[in-house]
PDB file of C-alpha atoms in Angstrom:
ATOM      1  CA  MET Y  26      57.375  11.522  40.292  1.00 69.00           C
ATOM      2  CA  ASN Y  27      60.973  12.496  41.060  1.00 79.00           C
ATOM      3  CA  ALA Y  28      63.051  15.299  42.608  1.00 81.00           C
ATOM      4  CA  ILE Y  29      62.426  17.537  39.600  1.00 89.00           C
ATOM      5  CA  ILE Y  30      58.648  17.003  39.465  1.00 89.00           C
ATOM      6  CA  PRO Y  31      57.715  15.607  42.915  1.00 88.00           C
ATOM      7  CA  ASP Y  32      53.966  16.275  42.559  1.00 86.00           C
ATOM      8  CA  ILE Y  33      51.246  17.720  40.335  1.00 87.00           C
ATOM      9  CA  ASP Y  34      51.456  21.100  42.104  1.00 87.00           C
ATOM     10  CA  THR Y  35      55.075  21.445  40.956  1.00 89.00           C
ATOM     11  CA  LEU Y  36      54.059  20.576  37.394  1.00 90.00           C
ATOM     12  CA  LYS Y  37      51.357  23.258  37.548  1.00 89.00           C
ATOM     13  CA  LYS Y  38      54.077  25.912  37.895  1.00 90.00           C
ATOM     14  CA  VAL Y  39      55.040  25.486  34.244  1.00 91.00           C
ATOM     15  CA  VAL Y  40      51.962  24.027  32.524  1.00 90.00           C
ATOM     16  CA  LYS Y  41      48.200  24.286  32.866  1.00 84.00           C
ATOM     17  CA  ILE Y  42      46.934  20.999  34.292  1.00 80.00           C
ATOM     18  CA  ASN Y  43      44.124  19.753  36.520  1.00 72.00           C
ATOM     19  CA  ALA Y  44      45.418  19.404  40.082  1.00 65.00           C
ATOM     20  CA  THR Y  45      43.156  16.384  40.699  1.00 73.00           C
ATOM     21  CA  LEU Y  46      45.044  14.310  38.147  1.00 77.00           C
ATOM     22  CA  PRO Y  47      46.627  11.391  40.049  1.00 79.00           C
ATOM     23  CA  ASP Y  48      50.411  11.130  40.119  1.00 80.00           C
ATOM     24  CA  GLU Y  49      50.401   7.665  38.579  1.00 83.00           C
ATOM     25  CA  ALA Y  50      48.632   9.014  35.495  1.00 82.00           C
ATOM     26  CA  ILE Y  51      51.510  11.342  34.632  1.00 88.00           C
ATOM     27  CA  ASN Y  52      54.546   9.401  35.934  1.00 88.00           C
ATOM     28  CA  PRO Y  53      55.249   7.341  32.780  1.00 88.00           C
ATOM     29  CA  TYR Y  54      55.337  10.447  30.629  1.00 92.00           C
ATOM     30  CA  ILE Y  55      57.825  12.204  32.929  1.00 92.00           C
ATOM     31  CA  ASP Y  56      60.227   9.284  32.625  1.00 91.00           C
ATOM     32  CA  ASP Y  57      59.770   9.098  28.844  1.00 93.00           C
ATOM     33  CA  ALA Y  58      60.311  12.836  28.388  1.00 94.00           C
ATOM     34  CA  MET Y  59      63.550  12.615  30.358  1.00 94.00           C
ATOM     35  CA  ASP Y  60      64.801   9.659  28.322  1.00 94.00           C
ATOM     36  CA  ILE Y  61      63.776  11.034  24.914  1.00 93.00           C
ATOM     37  CA  TYR Y  62      64.493  14.753  25.171  1.00 92.00           C
ATOM     38  CA  LEU Y  63      66.623  15.526  28.217  1.00 94.00           C
ATOM     39  CA  THR Y  64      69.262  12.822  28.706  1.00 95.00           C
ATOM     40  CA  PRO Y  65      70.611  12.825  25.098  1.00 94.00           C
ATOM     41  CA  TYR Y  66      71.297  16.566  25.331  1.00 95.00           C
ATOM     42  CA  ILE Y  67      72.652  17.056  28.867  1.00 96.00           C
ATOM     43  CA  GLY Y  68      73.988  13.571  29.624  1.00 95.00           C
ATOM     44  CA  ILE Y  69      73.044  10.968  32.215  1.00 95.00           C
ATOM     45  CA  LYS Y  70      75.423  12.337  34.882  1.00 95.00           C
ATOM     46  CA  THR Y  71      73.862  15.805  34.767  1.00 96.00           C
ATOM     47  CA  VAL Y  72      70.420  14.207  35.032  1.00 95.00           C
ATOM     48  CA  GLU Y  73      71.570  12.194  38.039  1.00 94.00           C
ATOM     49  CA  LYS Y  74      72.902  15.373  39.645  1.00 94.00           C
ATOM     50  CA  ALA Y  75      69.512  17.037  39.141  1.00 93.00           C
ATOM     51  CA  LEU Y  76      67.698  14.054  40.643  1.00 92.00           C
ATOM     52  CA  THR Y  77      69.567  14.525  43.934  1.00 91.00           C
ATOM     53  CA  GLY Y  78      67.531  17.715  44.374  1.00 87.00           C
ATOM     54  CA  THR Y  79      70.486  19.718  45.699  1.00 91.00           C
ATOM     55  CA  ASP Y  80      70.756  22.252  42.855  1.00 94.00           C
ATOM     56  CA  LYS Y  81      67.631  24.411  42.780  1.00 93.00           C
ATOM     57  CA  ARG Y  82      68.753  26.557  39.826  1.00 94.00           C
ATOM     58  CA  LEU Y  83      69.407  23.506  37.681  1.00 95.00           C
ATOM     59  CA  ASN Y  84      66.156  21.831  38.682  1.00 94.00           C
ATOM     60  CA  ASP Y  85      64.102  24.950  37.962  1.00 95.00           C
ATOM     61  CA  LYS Y  86      65.493  25.151  34.433  1.00 95.00           C
ATOM     62  CA  ILE Y  87      64.979  21.434  33.833  1.00 96.00           C
ATOM     63  CA  LEU Y  88      61.408  21.747  35.118  1.00 95.00           C
ATOM     64  CA  ARG Y  89      60.627  24.348  32.458  1.00 95.00           C
ATOM     65  CA  THR Y  90      61.895  21.892  29.861  1.00 95.00           C
ATOM     66  CA  LEU Y  91      60.431  18.709  31.288  1.00 95.00           C
ATOM     67  CA  GLY Y  92      56.956  20.014  32.138  1.00 94.00           C
ATOM     68  CA  PRO Y  93      55.781  20.964  28.622  1.00 94.00           C
ATOM     69  CA  LEU Y  94      57.453  17.954  26.997  1.00 94.00           C
ATOM     70  CA  THR Y  95      55.795  15.622  29.514  1.00 93.00           C
ATOM     71  CA  LEU Y  96      52.355  16.959  28.628  1.00 91.00           C
ATOM     72  CA  MET Y  97      53.174  16.867  24.925  1.00 91.00           C
ATOM     73  CA  LEU Y  98      53.640  13.102  25.261  1.00 91.00           C
ATOM     74  CA  ALA Y  99      50.675  12.663  27.595  1.00 88.00           C
ATOM     75  CA  THR Y 100      48.076  14.789  25.783  1.00 82.00           C
ATOM     76  CA  PRO Y 101      46.809  12.187  23.269  1.00 77.00           C
ATOM     77  CA  GLU Y 102      46.323   9.561  26.004  1.00 74.00           C
ATOM     78  CA  LEU Y 103      45.080  11.418  29.095  1.00 73.00           C
ATOM     79  CA  GLY Y 104      41.477  11.695  27.868  1.00 65.00           C
ATOM     80  CA  ILE Y 105      41.024   8.066  26.893  1.00 61.00           C
ATOM     81  CA  ARG Y 106      40.431   4.777  28.651  1.00 63.00           C
ATOM     82  CA  ILE Y 107      41.557   1.376  27.460  1.00 61.00           C
ATOM     83  CA  GLY Y 108      39.502  -1.608  28.585  1.00 60.00           C
ATOM     84  CA  ASP Y 109      37.458  -4.563  27.395  1.00 61.00           C
ATOM     85  CA  SER Y 110      35.597  -2.281  24.986  1.00 58.00           C
ATOM     86  CA  GLY Y 111      38.822  -0.971  23.478  1.00 57.00           C
ATOM     87  CA  ILE Y 112      39.643   2.744  23.508  1.00 56.00           C
ATOM     88  CA  THR Y 113      36.839   4.899  24.935  1.00 56.00           C
ATOM     89  CA  VAL Y 114      36.411   8.529  26.066  1.00 59.00           C
ATOM     90  CA  GLU Y 115      34.401   9.859  28.992  1.00 60.00           C
ATOM     91  CA  ASN Y 116      31.751  12.444  28.136  1.00 59.00           C
ATOM     92  CA  LYS Y 117      29.231  13.410  30.827  1.00 58.00           C
ATOM     93  CA  GLN Y 118      26.669  16.175  30.711  1.00 49.00           C
ATOM     94  CA  GLY Y 119      27.840  19.336  32.424  1.00 46.00           C
ATOM     95  CA  THR Y 120      31.526  18.462  32.178  1.00 56.00           C
ATOM     96  CA  TYR Y 121      34.223  19.208  29.624  1.00 55.00           C
ATOM     97  CA  SER Y 122      33.965  17.295  26.381  1.00 59.00           C
ATOM     98  CA  PRO Y 123      37.040  15.785  24.733  1.00 61.00           C
ATOM     99  CA  ALA Y 124      38.870  18.295  22.558  1.00 62.00           C
ATOM    100  CA  ASN Y 125      38.799  17.776  18.822  1.00 69.00           C
ATOM    101  CA  GLU Y 126      41.864  16.627  16.935  1.00 73.00           C
ATOM    102  CA  ALA Y 127      42.809  20.132  15.784  1.00 80.00           C
ATOM    103  CA  LYS Y 128      42.925  21.479  19.354  1.00 79.00           C
ATOM    104  CA  ILE Y 129      44.917  18.472  20.542  1.00 77.00           C
ATOM    105  CA  ALA Y 130      47.414  18.951  17.709  1.00 81.00           C
ATOM    106  CA  ALA Y 131      47.732  22.670  18.508  1.00 85.00           C
ATOM    107  CA  ALA Y 132      48.291  21.907  22.204  1.00 84.00           C
ATOM    108  CA  LYS Y 133      50.987  19.330  21.394  1.00 86.00           C
ATOM    109  CA  GLU Y 134      52.705  21.815  19.093  1.00 88.00           C
ATOM    110  CA  SER Y 135      52.659  24.476  21.809  1.00 89.00           C
ATOM    111  CA  PHE Y 136      54.001  22.109  24.477  1.00 92.00           C
ATOM    112  CA  TYR Y 137      56.753  20.961  22.137  1.00 91.00           C
ATOM    113  CA  PHE Y 138      57.788  24.478  21.150  1.00 91.00           C
ATOM    114  CA  ARG Y 139      57.895  25.676  24.759  1.00 93.00           C
ATOM    115  CA  GLY Y 140      59.791  22.607  25.931  1.00 94.00           C
ATOM    116  CA  MET Y 141      62.445  22.787  23.226  1.00 93.00           C
ATOM    117  CA  GLN Y 142      62.921  26.526  23.713  1.00 93.00           C
ATOM    118  CA  ALA Y 143      63.423  25.876  27.428  1.00 96.00           C
ATOM    119  CA  LEU Y 144      65.892  23.102  26.562  1.00 96.00           C
ATOM    120  CA  ASP Y 145      67.906  25.580  24.503  1.00 94.00           C
ATOM    121  CA  ARG Y 146      68.036  27.967  27.460  1.00 95.00           C
ATOM    122  CA  LEU Y 147      69.041  25.083  29.740  1.00 96.00           C
ATOM    123  CA  LEU Y 148      71.961  24.155  27.462  1.00 96.00           C
ATOM    124  CA  THR Y 149      73.092  27.786  27.342  1.00 94.00           C
ATOM    125  CA  PHE Y 150      72.985  27.910  31.153  1.00 96.00           C
ATOM    126  CA  LEU Y 151      75.075  24.744  31.464  1.00 96.00           C
ATOM    127  CA  THR Y 152      77.576  25.985  28.863  1.00 94.00           C
ATOM    128  CA  ASP Y 153      77.975  29.275  30.716  1.00 94.00           C
ATOM    129  CA  HIS Y 154      78.847  27.483  33.994  1.00 96.00           C
ATOM    130  CA  PRO Y 155      81.429  24.816  33.084  1.00 95.00           C
ATOM    131  CA  GLU Y 156      83.051  24.846  36.536  1.00 96.00           C
ATOM    132  CA  THR Y 157      79.724  24.066  38.200  1.00 96.00           C
ATOM    133  CA  TYR Y 158      78.673  21.420  35.697  1.00 96.00           C
ATOM    134  CA  PRO Y 159      81.794  19.515  34.576  1.00 96.00           C
ATOM    135  CA  GLU Y 160      79.545  16.518  33.870  1.00 96.00           C
ATOM    136  CA  TYR Y 161      77.901  18.452  31.047  1.00 96.00           C
ATOM    137  CA  VAL Y 162      81.283  19.566  29.671  1.00 95.00           C
ATOM    138  CA  GLU Y 163      82.397  15.941  29.557  1.00 95.00           C
ATOM    139  CA  HIS Y 164      79.152  14.919  27.846  1.00 95.00           C
ATOM    140  CA  CYS Y 165      79.640  17.560  25.145  1.00 92.00           C
ATOM    141  CA  LYS Y 166      83.206  16.383  24.648  1.00 90.00           C
ATOM    142  CA  GLN Y 167      81.963  12.846  24.084  1.00 89.00           C
ATOM    143  CA  VAL Y 168      79.433  14.068  21.516  1.00 86.00           C
ATOM    144  CA  THR Y 169      81.997  16.050  19.511  1.00 81.00           C
ATOM    145  CA  ASP Y 170      84.917  13.629  19.889  1.00 79.00           C
ATOM    146  CA  SER Y 171      82.919  10.635  18.666  1.00 80.00           C
ATOM    147  CA  SER Y 172      83.242  12.003  15.129  1.00 86.00           C
ATOM    148  CA  PRO Y 173      85.337  15.200  14.890  1.00 91.00           C
ATOM    149  CA  CYS Y 174      83.713  18.001  12.926  1.00 94.00           C
ATOM    150  CA  PHE Y 175      85.083  21.229  11.445  1.00 96.00           C
ATOM    151  CA  ILE Y 176      82.113  23.104  12.963  1.00 95.00           C
ATOM    152  CA  ARG Y 177      82.409  22.538  16.696  1.00 92.00           C
ATOM    153  CA  ASP Y 178      79.436  24.403  18.167  1.00 92.00           C
ATOM    154  CA  ALA Y 179      76.481  26.698  17.488  1.00 93.00           C
ATOM    155  CA  ARG Y 180      78.575  29.854  17.847  1.00 93.00           C
ATOM    156  CA  GLU Y 181      81.061  28.692  15.220  1.00 95.00           C
ATOM    157  CA  PHE Y 182      78.183  27.674  12.915  1.00 95.00           C
ATOM    158  CA  GLN Y 183      76.817  31.224  13.099  1.00 94.00           C
ATOM    159  CA  ASP Y 184      79.864  33.478  13.533  1.00 95.00           C
ATOM    160  CA  THR Y 185      82.213  31.742  11.085  1.00 95.00           C
ATOM    161  CA  GLY Y 186      79.712  29.797   8.991  1.00 95.00           C
ATOM    162  CA  LEU Y 187      77.661  33.002   8.564  1.00 92.00           C
ATOM    163  CA  VAL Y 188      74.275  31.276   8.909  1.00 92.00           C
ATOM    164  CA  ASN Y 189      71.996  32.740  11.569  1.00 91.00           C
ATOM    165  CA  ILE Y 190      70.659  30.025  13.896  1.00 90.00           C
ATOM    166  CA  GLU Y 191      70.266  32.431  16.844  1.00 89.00           C
ATOM    167  CA  TYR Y 192      73.148  30.585  18.552  1.00 92.00           C
ATOM    168  CA  SER Y 193      70.763  27.688  19.216  1.00 92.00           C
ATOM    169  CA  THR Y 194      72.580  24.646  20.586  1.00 92.00           C
ATOM    170  CA  VAL Y 195      69.509  22.477  19.995  1.00 92.00           C
ATOM    171  CA  SER Y 196      69.428  23.563  16.339  1.00 92.00           C
ATOM    172  CA  PHE Y 197      73.139  22.830  15.983  1.00 93.00           C
ATOM    173  CA  ARG Y 198      72.878  19.394  17.632  1.00 92.00           C
ATOM    174  CA  MET Y 199      69.889  18.569  15.434  1.00 90.00           C
ATOM    175  CA  MET Y 200      71.842  19.407  12.277  1.00 92.00           C
ATOM    176  CA  LEU Y 201      75.209  17.979  13.376  1.00 93.00           C
ATOM    177  CA  PRO Y 202      74.768  14.556  11.694  1.00 93.00           C
ATOM    178  CA  THR Y 203      74.043  16.328   8.399  1.00 94.00           C
ATOM    179  CA  VAL Y 204      77.107  18.559   8.817  1.00 96.00           C
ATOM    180  CA  ARG Y 205      79.251  15.484   9.448  1.00 96.00           C
ATOM    181  CA  GLN Y 206      77.839  13.722   6.388  1.00 95.00           C
ATOM    182  CA  LEU Y 207      78.577  16.726   4.154  1.00 96.00           C
ATOM    183  CA  GLN Y 208      82.053  16.990   5.635  1.00 96.00           C
ATOM    184  CA  GLU Y 209      82.810  13.326   5.033  1.00 94.00           C
ATOM    185  CA  ARG Y 210      81.341  13.100   1.544  1.00 93.00           C
ATOM    186  CA  ASN Y 211      81.991  16.533   0.035  1.00 95.00           C
ATOM    187  CA  VAL Y 212      84.775  18.312   1.920  1.00 96.00           C
ATOM    188  CA  ARG Y 213      87.008  15.246   2.100  1.00 94.00           C
ATOM    189  CA  GLU Y 214      86.733  14.906  -1.690  1.00 93.00           C
ATOM    190  CA  MET Y 215      87.553  18.584  -2.270  1.00 93.00           C
ATOM    191  CA  LEU Y 216      90.581  18.662   0.052  1.00 92.00           C
ATOM    192  CA  LYS Y 217      92.027  15.190  -0.544  1.00 85.00           C
ATOM    193  CA  GLU Y 218      93.047  13.008   2.378  1.00 91.00           C
ATOM    194  CA  ASP Y 219      96.283  14.525   3.688  1.00 93.00           C
ATOM    195  CA  LEU Y 220      95.177  18.161   3.733  1.00 94.00           C
ATOM    196  CA  TYR Y 221      91.735  17.194   5.043  1.00 95.00           C
ATOM    197  CA  GLN Y 222      93.154  15.264   7.997  1.00 94.00           C
ATOM    198  CA  ARG Y 223      95.802  17.871   8.843  1.00 94.00           C
ATOM    199  CA  LEU Y 224      93.262  20.691   8.924  1.00 95.00           C
ATOM    200  CA  LEU Y 225      90.658  18.705  10.855  1.00 95.00           C
ATOM    201  CA  ASP Y 226      93.118  17.466  13.480  1.00 94.00           C
ATOM    202  CA  ALA Y 227      94.663  20.906  14.013  1.00 94.00           C
ATOM    203  CA  HIS Y 228      91.314  22.719  14.198  1.00 94.00           C
ATOM    204  CA  THR Y 229      89.603  20.294  16.571  1.00 90.00           C
ATOM    205  CA  ALA Y 230      92.689  20.264  18.815  1.00 89.00           C
ATOM    206  CA  GLY Y 231      92.863  24.069  18.825  1.00 88.00           C
ATOM    207  CA  LYS Y 232      96.343  24.143  17.300  1.00 90.00           C
ATOM    208  CA  GLY Y 233      97.696  27.083  15.328  1.00 89.00           C
ATOM    209  CA  LEU Y 234      97.269  27.239  11.557  1.00 92.00           C
ATOM    210  CA  ILE Y 235      99.305  29.106   8.970  1.00 93.00           C
ATOM    211  CA  PRO Y 236      97.508  32.109   7.408  1.00 94.00           C
ATOM    212  CA  LYS Y 237      96.587  30.232   4.199  1.00 95.00           C
ATOM    213  CA  GLU Y 238      95.133  27.348   6.214  1.00 95.00           C
ATOM    214  CA  LYS Y 239      93.021  29.788   8.236  1.00 95.00           C
ATOM    215  CA  VAL Y 240      91.552  31.273   5.062  1.00 96.00           C
ATOM    216  CA  LEU Y 241      90.789  27.814   3.676  1.00 97.00           C
ATOM    217  CA  LEU Y 242      89.218  26.763   6.976  1.00 97.00           C
ATOM    218  CA  GLY Y 243      86.890  29.768   6.831  1.00 97.00           C
ATOM    219  CA  HIS Y 244      85.746  28.749   3.329  1.00 97.00           C
ATOM    220  CA  ILE Y 245      85.125  25.189   4.576  1.00 97.00           C
ATOM    221  CA  LEU Y 246      83.030  26.300   7.543  1.00 97.00           C
ATOM    222  CA  ARG Y 247      80.953  28.631   5.409  1.00 97.00           C
ATOM    223  CA  TYR Y 248      80.391  25.895   2.828  1.00 97.00           C
ATOM    224  CA  LEU Y 249      79.278  23.384   5.473  1.00 97.00           C
ATOM    225  CA  ALA Y 250      76.947  25.826   7.239  1.00 96.00           C
ATOM    226  CA  ASN Y 251      75.288  27.030   4.041  1.00 94.00           C
ATOM    227  CA  LYS Y 252      74.952  23.562   2.502  1.00 95.00           C
ATOM    228  CA  THR Y 253      73.339  22.298   5.703  1.00 94.00           C
ATOM    229  CA  ALA Y 254      70.982  25.291   5.763  1.00 91.00           C
ATOM    230  CA  GLU Y 255      70.092  24.615   2.133  1.00 90.00           C
ATOM    231  CA  LEU Y 256      69.027  21.068   2.950  1.00 89.00           C
ATOM    232  CA  TYR Y 257      66.948  22.086   5.958  1.00 86.00           C
ATOM    233  CA  THR Y 258      65.188  24.993   4.247  1.00 83.00           C
ATOM    234  CA  SER Y 259      64.398  23.323   0.924  1.00 74.00           C
ATOM    235  CA  GLN Y 260      60.708  22.787   0.244  1.00 65.00           C
ATOM    236  CA  THR Y 261      61.232  19.079  -0.487  1.00 62.00           C
ATOM    237  CA  SER Y 262      62.986  18.577   2.842  1.00 55.00           C
ATOM    238  CA  ARG Y 263      60.171  20.292   4.769  1.00 53.00           C
ATOM    239  CA  GLU Y 264      57.532  18.176   3.028  1.00 52.00           C
ATOM    240  CA  GLN Y 265      59.379  14.959   3.836  1.00 51.00           C
ATOM    241  CA  ARG Y 266      59.876  15.871   7.498  1.00 48.00           C
ATOM    242  CA  THR Y 267      56.258  16.906   8.143  1.00 50.00           C
ATOM    243  CA  ILE Y 268      54.432  14.272   6.107  1.00 50.00           C
ATOM    244  CA  ASN Y 269      53.281  12.325   9.190  1.00 50.00           C
ATOM    245  CA  ASP Y 270      51.994  15.434  11.044  1.00 54.00           C
ATOM    246  CA  THR Y 271      53.954  14.678  14.226  1.00 54.00           C
ATOM    247  CA  PRO Y 272      55.569  17.571  16.129  1.00 56.00           C
ATOM    248  CA  GLU Y 273      59.221  18.066  15.244  1.00 56.00           C
ATOM    249  CA  PHE Y 274      61.878  20.500  16.278  1.00 57.00           C
ATOM    250  CA  THR Y 275      62.631  22.735  13.324  1.00 62.00           C
ATOM    251  CA  PRO Y 276      66.153  24.183  13.495  1.00 64.00           C
ATOM    252  CA  ILE Y 277      66.113  27.970  13.631  1.00 64.00           C
ATOM    253  CA  ILE Y 278      67.641  29.254  10.397  1.00 71.00           C
ATOM    254  CA  ARG Y 279      67.378  32.860   9.206  1.00 63.00           C
ATOM    255  CA  PRO Y 280      66.153  34.173   6.831  1.00 57.00           C
ATOM    256  CA  ILE Y 281      62.882  32.219   6.948  1.00 50.00           C
ATOM    257  CA  TYR Y 282      61.317  31.655   3.542  1.00 48.00           C
ATOM    258  CA  GLN Y 283      57.580  32.341   3.308  1.00 44.00           C
ATOM    259  CA  ASP Y 284      57.175  32.595  -0.470  1.00 45.00           C
ATOM    260  CA  GLN Y 285      56.359  29.073  -1.610  1.00 47.00           C
ATOM    261  CA  ALA Y 286      56.386  30.214  -5.239  1.00 47.00           C
ATOM    262  CA  ALA Y 287      60.078  31.087  -5.069  1.00 48.00           C
ATOM    263  CA  THR Y 288      62.135  28.140  -6.247  1.00 52.00           C
ATOM    264  CA  GLY Y 289      65.526  29.670  -5.508  1.00 59.00           C
ATOM    265  CA  ASN Y 290      67.381  29.164  -2.253  1.00 75.00           C
ATOM    266  CA  PHE Y 291      69.872  31.715  -0.951  1.00 85.00           C
ATOM    267  CA  PHE Y 292      71.799  29.075   0.985  1.00 89.00           C
ATOM    268  CA  ALA Y 293      72.141  26.853  -2.107  1.00 89.00           C
ATOM    269  CA  ASP Y 294      73.746  29.740  -3.996  1.00 90.00           C
ATOM    270  CA  GLN Y 295      76.092  30.422  -1.091  1.00 92.00           C
ATOM    271  CA  ALA Y 296      77.089  26.758  -0.793  1.00 94.00           C
ATOM    272  CA  THR Y 297      77.930  26.617  -4.498  1.00 94.00           C
ATOM    273  CA  TYR Y 298      79.933  29.837  -4.194  1.00 95.00           C
ATOM    274  CA  TYR Y 299      82.022  28.576  -1.249  1.00 96.00           C
ATOM    275  CA  ALA Y 300      82.596  25.177  -2.871  1.00 96.00           C
ATOM    276  CA  GLY Y 301      84.151  27.071  -5.778  1.00 95.00           C
ATOM    277  CA  LYS Y 302      86.193  29.205  -3.372  1.00 96.00           C
ATOM    278  CA  ILE Y 303      87.609  26.068  -1.715  1.00 96.00           C
ATOM    279  CA  GLN Y 304      88.656  24.479  -4.991  1.00 94.00           C
ATOM    280  CA  ASN Y 305      90.151  27.671  -6.437  1.00 95.00           C
ATOM    281  CA  PHE Y 306      91.997  28.526  -3.233  1.00 96.00           C
ATOM    282  CA  ILE Y 307      93.613  25.086  -3.042  1.00 95.00           C
ATOM    283  CA  SER Y 308      94.627  25.276  -6.696  1.00 93.00           C
ATOM    284  CA  GLU Y 309      96.140  28.756  -6.302  1.00 93.00           C
ATOM    285  CA  ASN Y 310      97.972  27.986  -3.031  1.00 93.00           C
ATOM    286  CA  ALA Y 311      98.828  24.325  -3.459  1.00 91.00           C
ATOM    287  CA  GLU Y 312     102.505  24.667  -2.528  1.00 90.00           C
ATOM    288  CA  GLU Y 313     101.882  26.549   0.726  1.00 91.00           C
ATOM    289  CA  LEU Y 314      99.120  24.113   1.652  1.00 91.00           C
ATOM    290  CA  GLY Y 315     101.395  21.159   0.993  1.00 88.00           C
ATOM    291  CA  VAL Y 316      99.362  19.541  -1.765  1.00 86.00           C
ATOM    292  CA  THR Y 317     100.076  18.600  -5.342  1.00 80.00           C
ATOM    293  CA  PRO Y 318      98.233  20.962  -7.687  1.00 69.00           C
ATOM    294  CA  THR Y 319      95.610  19.368  -9.885  1.00 62.00           C
ATOM    295  CA  VAL Y 320      96.418  19.730 -13.584  1.00 55.00           C
ATOM    296  CA  THR Y 321      93.236  20.622 -15.425  1.00 50.00           C
ATOM    297  CA  ALA Y 322      94.687  21.779 -18.770  1.00 49.00           C
ATOM    298  CA  ILE Y 323      96.190  19.344 -21.265  1.00 47.00           C
ATOM    299  CA  ASN Y 324      99.723  20.219 -22.279  1.00 51.00           C
ATOM    300  CA  PHE Y 325      99.503  19.741 -26.001  1.00 47.00           C
ATOM    301  CA  ASN Y 326     103.198  20.575 -26.420  1.00 53.00           C
ATOM    302  CA  SER Y 327     104.332  17.520 -24.512  1.00 53.00           C
ATOM    303  CA  LYS Y 328     105.833  14.738 -26.550  1.00 54.00           C
ATOM    304  CA  GLU Y 329     103.170  12.226 -25.559  1.00 54.00           C
ATOM    305  CA  LYS Y 330     100.189  14.513 -26.359  1.00 50.00           C
ATOM    306  CA  ARG Y 331     101.513  16.223 -29.522  1.00 50.00           C
ATOM    307  CA  ILE Y 332      98.713  16.520 -32.099  1.00 47.00           C
ATOM    308  CA  PHE Y 333     100.726  18.086 -34.914  1.00 49.00           C
ATOM    309  CA  THR Y 334     103.566  16.185 -36.590  1.00 48.00           C
ATOM    310  CA  SER Y 335     106.055  17.880 -38.839  1.00 49.00           C
ATOM    311  CA  ILE Y 336     105.720  16.965 -42.522  1.00 48.00           C
ATOM    312  CA  SER Y 337     109.378  16.244 -42.833  1.00 48.00           C
ATOM    313  CA  TYR Y 338     109.279  13.879 -39.846  1.00 47.00           C
ATOM    314  CA  ALA Y 339     106.268  12.048 -41.232  1.00 49.00           C
ATOM    315  CA  HIS Y 340     107.915  11.884 -44.702  1.00 51.00           C
ATOM    316  CA  HIS Y 341     111.134  10.353 -43.355  1.00 52.00           C
ATOM    317  CA  SER Y 342     109.189   7.911 -41.194  1.00 51.00           C
ATOM    318  CA  ASP Y 343     107.370   6.559 -44.272  1.00 53.00           C
ATOM    319  CA  LYS Y 344     110.673   5.714 -45.854  1.00 51.00           C
TER     320      LYS Y 344
END
């Protein structure tokens, strides 16, 4: 146990659990839940601040996150014993029998959903109080600065990218590696190196952009948000992520598709549309954006590409 969950009675405030369960039975899962789900999102220094036990508001919000996630990890193992006979379960007459696999899976799913929703609220709380939690601000800076991205946070993903993720920081962090991959592979190719680096450096540093650059940046953000949403909402992607039946955090993306017979994807259409907007806008405003326009049409009138030769010229050449 620790300052956040000092005893079973504290854990009972956020999850339903038998008060007779010994502390040592739940301790390993508390530590694992903190390492797996909490520390990567709020940073080790914020965790250390919580462990001092001096900030009740912070600890209460962490408790609502840590409690369900602790039980999610513990649920499959609490009802079993491991000994000389291998893995066994206790089943006495007049007492509770072990739950079947379906009920265990449903309980794990519920714990996971509640814990991750509480984590989202915790991140919102920390973001709203930067003066009180500078450790969290520094942690976020490290996350974003490690590989600069055109889309900097959940609000920008939704408000400028025009994809509804309910301003979920957890959803944004979950999708951030995909956004970065699309930016590196697709956007860099569309913009070419100089324009790409100028826009990225100016945007991440909060510097002013000329009007044409602002318009182009909007197209880029909307392309990245919609292409990411396409990948996360595609049927193939869902099947690959859920094939092992383990609980996973599914980023919140609206609209939610329920019709499995529909093969189209709204976000795919939007991504294609904005990719075209980026390419056309650069071509039409190349000079103002400081790039060399791409020549797509062949100039058949040029001397090197002339396909018709005058008869008189050909006649004199033969002589």
